[in-house]
Structure formats: structure tokens, C-alpha cells
Amino acid sequence: MSASIAWLPDDSERHSVRWWLDAVRREERRGELLTAVDLAERGLAQHPDDLALKHRAVLALARTGATEEAARRFDRFGLNASSDEDVAALQARIAKDVALACEPSERRRRARTAAELYNAIFARTRGYYPAINAATLWLIAGEPARARRLAASVLDVLQTTGDRSYWAAATDAEARLLQGEVGLARQALERAATLHAGDYAALATTRRQLRMICEVEGIDPEILLPLSGPAVVHYCGHRIAVGERPRFTVDAETAVAGRIKEVVERHAPGYAYGSLASGADILWAEALLANEAELHVVLPFARAEFVEECVVPAGPSWVERFDQCLGRAASVRFATDDAYRGDEVLFRYGSELAMGLALLRASYLDADVRQLAVWDRAPADGAAGTAIDVLTWLLRGCVVTCVQPDCDSPVPEDIDPAASALPGRPETDRRLGAAPATPQEHATPGRPTSGKARIVRAMLFADVKGFSVLTDEQVLIFAERVFGEFATVLHRHRSHLCYRRTWGDAVFLVLADASTAADCALDLQDAMASIDLRSEELPEHLALRLGAHLGPIFRYHDPVVDRPDFTGSHVSRTARIEPITPAGEVYVSEPFAAALVLVGRRDLRCDYVGHMPMSKGYGRLRMYRLRRAGSQSGET
């Protein structure tokens, strides 16, 4: 995926440790935690022994929820040997995150372990940060009296230090909540709200921590409203046009722009994700930028062709407005580098990527998220369109704010999925314009194409580390035993399996979507782990590695082997992920991770691992480690 994801220096640019740390912290404050990780790793490439950069890299990972990856890097960086308070607290924080991801019975035991780690730091440093974390963890561990006693000690420390920072105010609020002093906690939160100075990652951390106390103690979480950060939005809507029965007419532009301005000012989002076609997209982008939102543009294909297809028809003034918005965007992504070829499915692929990225950003920031749409309430005409985007968003369980694209429409209204009829009911299918069950199979090109249309599919490439050294006898055992287990897994997933191929130890699979591909990949890893390699007289170092991606590809007939096959640049992209995947793991691309969050797979996690160079000089891509939620392993 070609992208200007965020500003990152070239690998050849050398900078001081202070420069790198400032850059990392700047991205953390914006809630750009993935970029913070990337910058810290780039800095460490130049300053491999710097403790502060190691600390920031692991902390940013932990804040994204990639707890196990954070623990791995904590160990890999040798941070266990440090006596620094922040580093020791980071180890305790990882232990806390592991505890909170566990089932309730296990959570108490692990919370107790994490509390002891924080207690030990407090005993040594007398700092309020480890003390307040220990206090909250004692509450989670089922020892409220101990939590209250330690919270009282925290208040004493705060009074002694005279600290007037954001963290001191937030700690005061946390201690008051643990003491049951809700009124004083509210006052401390209102004070904290004036001190955060735009550090939205800090706000997210505080809200998550205090929400736990509210849940355990039965306190209304409304008390946390003063610490609400800016919302995240996905924006979309109809293109502006002239001619026969356009959905959004030129005459309505002024009225629609006014309603869009009203919506943006009312909700004041901080971060926005969407495209830049003429009409609604550009109107949303202009209003968002005017309201100082951070704009993240996702174009479905290359810029020049997108402008020709989606901006030029509205006239030269729209091209100028497109350029202005793009020039002010915080990031620009291209869902695919390939030509449009009239494949409408690319528009849907780009829209769903933008939606998933918005949801991922909201999860990192613990922020509210909604969709802003200019929509005429009519069904989509083909495989992509505003109606399909709205339905996809509502199915995720998120609110849509709808502006109708005419001069005399009513005021913008919110569509709440909890109060709306959703697919499966005829009235919803008519109202929201439900897409076909497998829309990629029925893509209707907007103009004539040369050759076949693309379809969006999930792809898995797998191989087994250690296979190349097997003897002839072991290769036969491998084929029967290991591939036999894989065949059992694939039989279970056969209803979602579009294609399979093997050669040697390699496996290439095409599945219907990211959700079913994720299940299949993790089941294949389970199958590999279940084999007793020693009893099968196979080397115990054999291990499966899997790379996964979601993208538009071609189905065609391979004349050499005389059978159907799949091809395209996104097949090649998937093949470049598998070689960089550690043995025993599943690595997935950002479009794959975004697709999983968009369908609401809360039972699965995609933990960020870095902006990594692909094999064979394919460039860098953001990679995530796929796992089942709650599958973190080991003591921290």
C-alpha cells in the first residue's frame, strides 16, 4: 500500500536523541501512537543503547493495547536491568494490562501481582504514580480496604510535593474515587481538564483507568466527561453533479455546505478519515479543516486517475479545492497503487479502509466515533456508494449523522443503530440500500474495462520454518501428518475458502473476507502446535508462519495448469509478508486489521508490531500480529 502514513524521516537522516524523543512525544500527544512507535524504533536504529527511546517505544506499544509485543520488546531491550522509576513502572504497567485482559477469576490474581510490582517501586521512590496504580490494582484484586489506605497515602504525597501538573490532578481524582469522595474527585477532574495541554493520549489513559474504578464501585462514569477528548469521524457522501436526476445538485451546494458546517461545529471532531471526491467529500474536508480537525485522506487508487475520474467532471474549481485539502491533510493513503479500470469495488475497498482506520484511531484514543454522511436515503446503484458506507457503519453499531443533499431538506439528524431497523428486515434494505451479501462478486464497472473485474478477498501465505532440511523420509511424514492436520482445518472452513494451493511446505489460500481468514489462520497455527513432532520423528524446531492481507485481486484461468487461480499486485504483497513473520505467528497488513475492527471482531486482536521492510525490497508496510483476545501468555 503506497502511503504517506504520517511524517517519518528518511532512514539516512541522523538526529540527536533529544530530537527523536521530541518527535515521539509530539506524536503521542496527538494520539498517533503507531507513528510514535515507528519514530522510536527509527531513533533506536541510530542510538541503540538509549534508555529513554527504549522506554518510549515500549510505552507507545503498550498504549495501543499490544501488551504482549510490549512485553517482548521490554525483555529484548534489556529493560529488566534498569533501576529507573519510569522503566520499572512500565514493567508494572505491562503486568497490569495483562491482568485486565484476563477472565475475572484470573484477573484478581494477576492484578495482585501487578500491584506488588507498583508497591515495590513506591517503597523505593515514594512517587505518587506507582502508588496510585497500586491502589487501583488492589481494588481490582478484591482488596478495597487496602486500596483506600494506599489512596490516602497518595493524597499525602501529593500535598507534600505541591505538584500542580495534569498528572497530579488526575491522580488526585483517582485517589478521591478510591476513597469514595465523588464530589472532590469531580473537582479534581475539572482541574485536570484545564491542564492536559492537548495531550490526548494522556486523557485516554486516565479515562480508561478511572472507568475501571467507576465500574467496580458503581459510580456513574458521567463524572469522566470533563476529560473527554476530541471525537474521531469517518466522512462520506454523494458527488456533486449536473444532468439527469443527480443525487447532489450544483444548486444545493450552498445549503448543504451550511448544514455540514453546522454539524462539524456541533460535534467538533479532532480526527477525520475519508476520501476527496468532488461534492460531499471535499465539503466535509473543508469544514473539518476550518474547524482545525486533523484530516486523514484515503484515496481508492492513484492520485492522478482519481482526480480525473472523481474531481475533474465537477469543474476546475473543484480540482483546486481538492489540491488545497490534500495539501493540508495530516496523512494520505492509497488503498491500492493500481489503475482504476472501472472497478467500483475499489471505491468500497477504500471506504472500508478509511472506516477501519477511524475505528482503530478511536480505540487508541478511547474516543467517541461517528460517521458524517451526505446521503439522500436512497439505495446504492452498484457495488459501492454512500448507502453502502452508511449501512456498513450502522452494522458496526456506530452512529451516523446524516445531511440530505438538497436545498430544502430538514436539519441534519442522527441515525442510531440501536434504534434503527437493520439488515434482514425488508424495510431496512429499502431504506438503507443494503448491498448484496457478496458484493465483490457482482461489481458493476462504472465504465468499460479491459479484462476481468477485481474482487476483494483475504489472502494467506504460509510456510514452515525448518522444512528445507528435512530428509526424504521426513518430507513424506510431513506431507501426511502436518498437511493432514492443515487439511482438517481447511475442511472446517470450506464454505469460506475460495482457493487453495500448495508447493513444498508453502500454502496459499484465498478466503471470502478478513474475518474468516483470521479464524482460519489461527486454527492453522493451533493445528501445527497440536502435533507431537518428536513422536512423528520430525524436528521439533518446525514452526508455521503465516502472512495475511486483504485486497482487490483478479480471478482468472491459468492456462499452464489449466485451472482457476488468483493474481494481482495484492497477491504479491501478501507473499512479501510471510517471510518477515516470526515462526509460530500470524502477521497481517493494515487493511486486514482495519477490516477486522470494522466488522467488530472483539474476540480477535491485531497488535501493532511496526512499520516494517518487506522481503525482496518491496518497501515498508505497517504490520500487526493477529491473536485471539485474552491469549496473552506468560507472567510479566
XYZ file of C-alpha atoms in Angstrom:
636
model
C 0.000 0.000 0.000
C 1.629 3.196 -1.134
C 1.071 5.781 1.526
C 2.247 8.904 3.212
C 1.042 7.500 6.536
C 2.491 10.251 8.631
C 5.652 12.224 8.563
C 8.635 9.937 9.047
C 12.250 10.902 8.405
C 14.320 9.041 5.888
C 16.495 6.280 7.361
C 19.580 8.189 6.273
C 18.671 11.308 8.313
C 20.684 11.397 11.526
C 19.352 13.238 14.567
C 20.142 13.552 18.245
C 18.386 11.519 20.911
C 16.589 14.677 22.069
C 15.280 15.285 18.550
C 13.882 11.746 18.348
C 12.317 11.931 21.807
C 10.624 15.228 20.998
C 9.259 13.750 17.765
C 7.957 10.658 19.580
C 6.252 12.687 22.301
C 4.686 15.013 19.738
C 3.006 12.048 18.048
C 1.964 10.540 21.388
C 0.183 13.736 22.351
C -1.791 13.634 19.100
C -2.763 10.037 19.778
C -0.671 8.902 16.778
C 0.674 6.010 18.795
C 1.700 3.888 15.815
C 3.802 6.709 14.415
C 5.288 7.205 17.884
C 6.372 3.550 17.873
C 7.834 3.936 14.387
C 9.785 7.058 15.324
C 11.161 5.490 18.499
C 12.330 2.465 16.520
C 13.968 4.717 13.905
C 15.692 6.606 16.699
C 16.928 3.383 18.260
C 18.437 2.356 14.937
C 20.735 5.392 15.351
C 21.057 5.296 19.152
C 20.623 1.600 20.055
C 21.616 1.983 23.706
C 19.409 4.919 24.644
C 17.196 4.052 27.611
C 14.652 6.837 27.059
C 13.959 5.817 23.446
C 13.546 2.188 24.503
C 11.112 3.284 27.196
C 9.034 5.409 24.772
C 8.906 2.646 22.156
C 7.561 0.107 24.647
C 5.201 2.589 26.313
C 3.642 3.608 22.980
C 3.128 -0.059 22.084
C 1.517 -0.719 25.453
C -0.836 2.222 24.946
C -2.057 0.721 21.650
C -3.072 -2.445 23.529
C -0.231 -4.523 22.051
C 0.621 -5.816 25.512
C 2.468 -8.991 24.582
C 4.537 -7.212 21.945
C 5.364 -4.527 24.511
C 6.467 -7.240 26.954
C 8.645 -8.859 24.305
C 10.399 -5.624 23.479
C 10.795 -4.764 27.164
C 12.747 -8.012 27.512
C 14.556 -7.654 24.170
C 15.759 -4.165 25.087
C 17.099 -5.461 28.412
C 14.961 -3.049 30.399
C 14.710 -5.505 33.304
C 18.192 -4.404 34.327
C 17.233 -0.733 34.709
C 16.544 0.847 38.103
C 14.886 3.896 36.515
C 11.459 4.591 38.056
C 9.716 5.117 34.711
C 11.135 1.885 33.301
C 10.188 -0.119 36.391
C 6.700 1.394 36.280
C 6.444 0.365 32.620
C 7.079 -3.255 33.569
C 4.342 -2.996 36.194
C 2.045 -1.325 33.655
C 2.503 -4.263 31.251
C 1.653 -6.641 34.083
C -1.455 -4.547 34.800
C -2.553 -4.699 31.154
C -2.083 -8.472 31.129
C -4.239 -8.735 34.256
C -7.041 -6.614 32.851
C -7.201 -8.758 29.702
C -7.834 -11.923 31.737
C -11.077 -13.550 32.807
C -12.375 -12.284 36.208
C -11.025 -15.179 38.292
C -7.542 -14.899 36.804
C -7.722 -11.120 36.725
C -7.699 -10.841 40.518
C -4.577 -12.973 40.866
C -2.697 -11.093 38.168
C -3.873 -7.705 39.473
C -2.361 -8.629 42.824
C 0.958 -9.430 41.124
C 0.958 -6.098 39.274
C 0.014 -4.236 42.469
C 3.020 -5.736 44.259
C 5.290 -4.531 41.443
C 3.951 -0.985 41.797
C 4.168 -1.224 45.604
C 7.839 -2.123 45.387
C 8.527 0.932 43.220
C 6.597 3.178 45.620
C 8.548 1.829 48.593
C 11.774 2.771 46.822
C 10.867 6.096 45.211
C 7.852 7.389 47.209
C 6.394 8.606 43.893
C 2.631 9.084 43.583
C 2.447 7.462 40.124
C 3.341 3.900 41.231
C 1.337 4.349 44.427
C -1.947 5.289 42.733
C -1.607 2.442 40.228
C -1.011 0.006 43.062
C -4.059 1.348 44.891
C -6.359 0.854 41.899
C -4.986 -2.624 41.298
C -5.699 -3.601 44.910
C -9.297 -2.632 44.227
C -9.327 -4.825 41.087
C -7.725 -7.617 43.118
C -10.658 -7.543 45.559
C -8.973 -5.710 48.421
C -10.825 -2.349 48.647
C -9.658 -1.553 52.187
C -6.030 -1.826 51.111
C -6.817 0.311 48.068
C -8.300 3.049 50.261
C -5.345 3.061 52.651
C -2.883 3.437 49.815
C -5.059 6.134 48.189
C -4.810 8.105 51.448
C -1.022 7.819 51.252
C -1.162 9.123 47.668
C -3.072 12.216 48.801
C -0.435 12.833 51.461
C 2.348 12.585 48.860
C 0.522 14.983 46.538
C 0.112 17.514 49.330
C 3.795 17.262 50.201
C 5.071 17.667 46.640
C 2.873 20.624 45.748
C 2.741 19.279 42.176
C 0.241 21.228 40.028
C 0.593 19.199 36.800
C -2.074 17.377 34.837
C -0.908 14.026 36.190
C -1.073 15.277 39.763
C -4.676 16.455 39.249
C -5.634 13.178 37.565
C -4.009 11.229 40.397
C -5.887 13.329 42.948
C -9.155 12.453 41.173
C -8.276 8.749 41.117
C -7.421 8.704 44.817
C -10.660 10.538 45.661
C -12.690 7.989 43.686
C -10.976 5.152 45.569
C -11.870 6.945 48.810
C -15.481 7.317 47.691
C -15.197 11.121 47.649
C -17.034 11.634 44.352
C -17.554 15.378 44.739
C -13.862 16.040 45.357
C -12.986 13.692 42.502
C -15.181 15.741 40.165
C -13.406 18.936 41.205
C -10.017 17.329 40.561
C -11.153 16.147 37.129
C -12.350 19.623 36.215
C -8.942 20.930 37.248
C -7.179 18.243 35.202
C -9.264 19.209 32.153
C -7.568 22.629 32.173
C -4.044 21.203 32.405
C -3.674 18.490 29.757
C -2.456 20.956 27.080
C -3.727 18.844 24.206
C -2.134 15.581 25.340
C -4.974 13.338 24.167
C -3.089 10.110 24.792
C -2.813 11.144 28.457
C -6.561 11.803 28.572
C -7.264 8.363 27.123
C -5.011 6.677 29.679
C -6.714 8.498 32.552
C -10.247 7.779 31.331
C -9.570 4.068 30.972
C -8.052 3.873 34.450
C -10.815 5.810 36.156
C -13.547 3.978 34.267
C -12.367 0.740 35.905
C -12.891 2.271 39.340
C -16.347 3.524 38.353
C -17.348 0.045 37.176
C -16.152 -1.680 40.362
C -17.547 0.941 42.738
C -20.806 1.587 40.894
C -20.015 5.243 40.196
C -21.714 6.913 37.234
C -18.990 7.234 34.535
C -20.550 10.584 33.588
C -18.098 12.015 36.103
C -15.357 11.494 33.490
C -16.940 13.859 30.936
C -14.530 16.731 31.728
C -11.731 14.546 30.363
C -13.451 13.790 27.057
C -11.075 14.228 24.143
C -11.975 15.142 20.562
C -14.027 12.633 18.592
C -12.989 10.665 15.506
C -15.180 10.661 12.383
C -15.461 8.933 9.044
C -16.980 11.209 6.430
C -18.599 10.331 3.096
C -21.352 11.367 0.716
C -22.557 11.886 -2.819
C -20.582 13.547 -5.575
C -21.923 16.806 -6.948
C -23.214 16.625 -10.500
C -25.349 18.110 -13.224
C -27.524 16.241 -15.651
C -30.405 13.850 -15.287
C -31.523 13.187 -11.698
C -28.202 13.676 -9.848
C -28.219 12.794 -6.155
C -26.493 16.046 -5.206
C -27.125 19.021 -7.482
C -24.955 22.064 -8.013
C -27.843 24.267 -6.890
C -27.852 22.592 -3.455
C -24.147 23.145 -2.709
C -24.558 26.288 -0.604
C -27.365 24.833 1.522
C -25.549 21.545 2.050
C -22.278 23.308 2.895
C -24.134 25.290 5.562
C -25.544 22.141 7.157
C -22.143 20.465 7.022
C -20.590 23.461 8.794
C -23.276 23.231 11.463
C -22.626 19.504 12.033
C -18.862 19.932 12.247
C -19.107 22.823 14.685
C -21.594 20.929 16.859
C -19.510 17.755 17.138
C -16.042 19.379 16.828
C -14.192 16.195 15.825
C -10.434 16.153 16.225
C -9.652 13.497 13.620
C -11.364 12.689 10.329
C -10.918 9.904 7.772
C -12.375 9.784 4.267
C -11.822 10.411 0.570
C -11.759 13.626 -1.507
C -14.203 13.288 -4.408
C -15.934 16.433 -5.635
C -19.071 17.234 -3.690
C -19.690 15.922 -0.187
C -16.155 14.640 0.478
C -14.494 17.971 -0.268
C -17.215 19.920 1.554
C -16.690 17.781 4.669
C -12.908 18.133 4.370
C -13.075 21.917 4.029
C -15.362 22.265 7.035
C -13.258 19.904 9.127
C -10.037 21.723 8.279
C -11.686 25.076 9.013
C -12.622 23.695 12.435
C -8.994 22.597 12.994
C -9.642 18.858 12.715
C -6.800 16.590 11.641
C -7.611 15.296 8.139
C -6.556 11.814 7.014
C -7.290 11.145 3.356
C -7.750 7.630 1.937
C -7.896 7.541 -1.869
C -9.032 4.290 -3.525
C -6.375 4.363 -6.260
C -3.594 6.556 -7.688
C -3.992 10.318 -7.323
C -3.907 11.365 -10.997
C -6.544 8.862 -12.063
C -8.694 9.605 -9.012
C -8.714 13.301 -9.867
C -9.600 12.531 -13.477
C -12.456 10.202 -12.501
C -13.837 11.797 -9.350
C -12.968 15.501 -9.348
C -12.451 16.856 -12.878
C -16.065 16.183 -14.041
C -17.309 18.765 -11.495
C -15.123 21.501 -12.949
C -11.672 23.093 -12.447
C -12.619 24.879 -9.214
C -13.158 21.504 -7.559
C -9.696 20.343 -8.657
C -8.230 23.406 -6.970
C -10.215 22.671 -3.804
C -9.067 19.024 -3.917
C -5.427 20.140 -4.104
C -5.883 22.546 -1.194
C -7.440 19.883 1.038
C -4.872 17.274 0.107
C -2.066 19.729 0.799
C -3.379 20.310 4.325
C -4.025 16.641 5.138
C -2.102 15.091 8.024
C -1.751 11.869 6.040
C -2.622 10.447 2.639
C -3.084 6.758 1.934
C -3.785 4.964 -1.330
C -5.826 1.790 -0.839
C -4.161 0.407 -3.951
C -1.447 1.634 -6.320
C -3.113 0.056 -9.318
C -5.251 1.529 -12.083
C -8.989 2.041 -11.614
C -10.087 0.080 -14.708
C -13.713 0.923 -13.887
C -13.799 -1.440 -10.884
C -16.273 0.095 -8.438
C -15.104 -2.363 -5.825
C -12.008 -0.181 -5.337
C -14.224 2.606 -4.004
C -15.749 0.282 -1.455
C -12.332 -1.115 -0.542
C -11.035 2.429 0.048
C -14.120 3.436 2.057
C -13.922 0.410 4.313
C -10.212 1.001 4.863
C -10.970 4.586 5.923
C -13.742 3.392 8.261
C -11.485 0.798 9.852
C -8.672 3.318 10.332
C -11.092 5.719 12.023
C -12.203 2.977 14.399
C -8.607 1.993 15.158
C -7.687 5.605 15.943
C -10.748 5.970 18.174
C -9.754 2.827 20.075
C -6.250 4.181 20.738
C -7.693 7.495 21.933
C -10.630 5.999 23.857
C -12.658 8.480 21.816
C -16.212 8.753 20.555
C -16.570 7.844 16.889
C -19.306 8.534 14.334
C -19.888 8.806 10.610
C -20.779 12.066 8.871
C -22.683 11.445 5.636
C -24.346 13.476 2.909
C -26.932 10.919 1.795
C -30.264 11.090 0.013
C -31.618 7.979 1.792
C -31.818 6.046 -1.491
C -30.095 2.685 -2.140
C -26.734 2.490 -3.877
C -26.691 1.992 -7.635
C -23.897 -0.604 -7.713
C -21.204 -2.276 -5.657
C -20.187 0.920 -3.874
C -21.812 4.123 -2.725
C -22.858 6.242 0.216
C -25.798 3.979 1.102
C -23.458 1.006 1.441
C -20.997 3.022 3.528
C -23.796 4.092 5.871
C -25.115 0.554 6.218
C -21.623 -0.803 6.887
C -21.135 1.785 9.622
C -24.509 1.110 11.237
C -23.863 -2.629 11.208
C -20.716 -1.890 13.229
C -23.031 -0.341 15.834
C -21.917 3.271 15.379
C -23.975 6.438 14.941
C -24.357 8.235 11.611
C -25.101 11.957 11.331
C -26.940 12.409 8.036
C -27.216 15.552 5.917
C -29.597 15.288 2.971
C -28.256 16.733 -0.300
C -30.993 19.135 -1.349
C -31.875 22.756 -0.827
C -34.941 22.240 1.341
C -34.076 19.163 3.404
C -34.690 19.055 7.175
C -31.961 19.673 9.716
C -29.219 17.035 9.982
C -30.266 14.031 12.018
C -28.524 11.211 13.836
C -29.231 7.614 12.845
C -28.692 5.413 15.882
C -28.152 1.735 15.012
C -29.678 0.696 18.321
C -32.948 2.404 17.369
C -32.940 1.584 13.653
C -34.111 -1.428 11.732
C -31.036 -3.165 10.321
C -30.477 -5.726 7.549
C -32.580 -8.820 7.397
C -35.690 -6.667 7.519
C -37.138 -5.552 4.178
C -37.850 -2.030 5.362
C -34.179 -1.571 6.229
C -32.946 -2.935 2.932
C -35.141 -0.413 1.101
C -34.258 2.490 3.395
C -30.509 1.981 3.724
C -29.742 0.430 0.359
C -28.326 -2.860 1.597
C -25.537 -4.279 -0.518
C -25.542 -7.812 -1.896
C -24.290 -10.470 0.521
C -21.089 -10.814 -1.511
C -20.880 -7.502 -3.333
C -17.421 -8.106 -4.710
C -18.759 -10.919 -6.878
C -21.204 -8.573 -8.583
C -19.108 -5.456 -9.090
C -20.638 -3.369 -11.841
C -17.942 -1.263 -13.517
C -18.646 2.438 -13.871
C -17.149 2.331 -17.389
C -15.929 -0.407 -19.751
C -12.961 -2.430 -18.539
C -10.274 -4.406 -20.293
C -10.381 -7.938 -18.938
C -11.932 -9.130 -15.710
C -13.109 -7.030 -12.785
C -11.334 -7.328 -9.449
C -12.868 -8.734 -6.314
C -11.787 -8.065 -2.720
C -10.566 -11.152 -0.934
C -8.434 -12.116 2.060
C -5.226 -13.997 1.304
C -2.969 -16.177 3.437
C 0.577 -17.234 2.604
C 2.163 -19.808 4.890
C 5.323 -21.857 5.102
C 7.015 -23.978 7.730
C 10.343 -22.913 9.152
C 12.823 -25.781 9.065
C 11.230 -27.669 6.184
C 14.226 -27.229 3.869
C 16.458 -29.502 5.992
C 14.042 -32.456 6.134
C 15.174 -35.783 4.733
C 13.184 -37.596 2.058
C 11.583 -39.832 4.680
C 10.665 -36.832 6.834
C 9.194 -34.971 3.860
C 6.705 -37.814 3.361
C 5.810 -37.826 7.062
C 5.428 -34.041 6.914
C 3.093 -34.256 3.932
C 0.916 -36.869 5.580
C 0.897 -35.625 9.167
C 1.323 -31.840 9.003
C -0.562 -31.238 5.781
C -3.113 -33.744 7.005
C -3.828 -31.531 10.014
C -3.991 -28.477 7.764
C -6.475 -30.288 5.514
C -8.730 -30.914 8.510
C -8.723 -27.193 9.318
C -9.439 -26.223 5.729
C -12.332 -28.668 5.589
C -13.911 -26.839 8.536
C -13.524 -23.529 6.689
C -14.512 -24.866 3.266
C -17.640 -22.701 2.962
C -15.445 -19.572 3.057
C -12.480 -20.960 1.126
C -12.235 -19.654 -2.447
C -8.914 -21.211 -3.429
C -6.054 -23.328 -2.070
C -2.664 -24.257 -3.425
C 0.485 -25.896 -2.015
C 4.037 -26.433 -3.180
C 6.673 -27.938 -0.913
C 5.875 -26.568 2.523
C 4.157 -23.438 1.177
C 0.406 -22.854 1.303
C -1.564 -20.118 -0.485
C -5.201 -19.605 0.456
C -7.877 -17.179 -0.694
C -10.866 -16.678 1.606
C -14.070 -14.666 1.447
C -13.110 -11.952 3.934
C -10.691 -10.942 6.677
C -12.866 -12.323 9.472
C -12.992 -15.878 8.113
C -9.333 -15.688 7.067
C -8.328 -14.695 10.607
C -10.157 -17.682 12.075
C -8.575 -19.998 9.526
C -5.058 -18.651 10.143
C -5.301 -19.045 13.916
C -6.791 -22.532 13.536
C -3.862 -23.500 11.302
C -1.436 -22.322 13.978
C -3.358 -24.327 16.584
C -3.199 -27.389 14.338
C 0.557 -27.022 13.950
C 1.015 -26.607 17.699
C -1.058 -29.734 18.377
C 1.321 -32.049 16.513
C 3.774 -34.011 18.649
C 6.719 -33.552 16.301
C 9.060 -35.781 18.279
C 6.691 -38.752 18.178
C 6.286 -38.205 14.449
C 10.091 -38.286 14.086
C 10.123 -34.724 12.810
C 12.454 -31.939 14.020
C 10.989 -30.079 16.993
C 12.035 -26.741 15.537
C 9.445 -26.931 12.762
C 7.067 -23.971 13.083
C 4.408 -22.363 10.919
C 4.475 -18.716 9.911
C 1.530 -17.014 8.250
C 1.122 -13.660 6.486
C -2.327 -12.235 5.711
C -3.647 -9.342 3.648
C -6.955 -8.100 2.251
C -7.098 -6.542 -1.194
C -8.583 -6.421 -4.696
C -7.407 -9.293 -6.878
C -8.266 -10.979 -10.178
C -9.770 -14.408 -10.640
C -8.513 -15.900 -13.902
C -7.880 -19.222 -15.625
C -4.232 -20.316 -15.522
C -3.531 -21.843 -18.946
C -0.386 -23.648 -17.790
C -2.049 -25.793 -15.146
C -5.499 -25.471 -16.737
C -7.370 -24.420 -13.604
C -8.756 -21.259 -11.942
C -6.334 -19.120 -9.968
C -5.975 -15.649 -8.441
C -3.435 -12.996 -9.303
C -2.638 -9.313 -8.901
C -0.320 -6.984 -7.042
C -2.080 -7.672 -3.742
C -1.274 -11.373 -4.074
C 2.383 -10.364 -4.381
C 2.011 -8.096 -1.362
C 0.708 -10.973 0.756
C 3.617 -13.144 -0.349
C 6.049 -10.491 0.964
C 4.518 -10.536 4.453
C 5.053 -14.215 5.250
C 8.921 -14.142 5.098
C 9.127 -11.409 7.767
C 6.681 -13.163 10.108
C 8.229 -14.859 13.152
C 7.748 -18.619 13.390
C 4.561 -19.523 15.201
C 2.905 -16.163 14.498
C 0.362 -14.596 12.132
C 1.236 -11.144 10.769
C -1.433 -9.121 8.970
C -1.436 -5.898 6.964
C -3.161 -2.678 7.993
C -6.112 -3.186 5.570
C -6.632 -6.626 7.131
C -6.531 -5.202 10.677
C -8.878 -2.369 9.687
C -11.341 -4.858 8.188
C -11.446 -6.854 11.422
C -12.183 -3.818 13.583
C -14.830 -2.683 11.094
C -16.797 -5.932 11.462
C -16.473 -5.742 15.240
C -14.405 -8.878 15.931
C -13.803 -8.115 19.606
C -12.665 -11.705 20.127
C -9.611 -11.010 17.962
C -6.737 -8.597 18.477
C -4.328 -7.053 15.987
C -1.302 -5.849 17.947
C 0.913 -3.357 16.154
C 4.480 -4.564 15.579
C 5.930 -1.818 13.381
C 6.433 -0.114 10.028
C 8.453 -2.982 8.655
C 10.512 -3.531 5.490
C 9.005 -6.282 3.349
C 11.026 -9.042 1.745
C 12.704 -8.592 -1.670
C 12.804 -4.797 -1.398
C 9.023 -4.402 -1.536
C 9.064 -1.300 0.667
C 7.670 -0.770 4.169
C 4.210 -1.680 5.411
C 2.569 -1.401 8.804
C 2.307 -4.859 10.311
C 0.125 -6.255 13.073
C 0.288 -9.517 14.993
C -3.030 -11.385 14.977
C -4.118 -13.221 18.107
C -7.243 -14.174 19.988
C -8.315 -11.715 22.673
C -7.195 -12.878 26.101
C -4.451 -15.082 24.638
C -1.552 -13.147 26.193
C 0.912 -15.619 27.561
C 3.297 -15.816 30.453
C 3.968 -13.802 33.581
C 5.357 -10.331 33.136
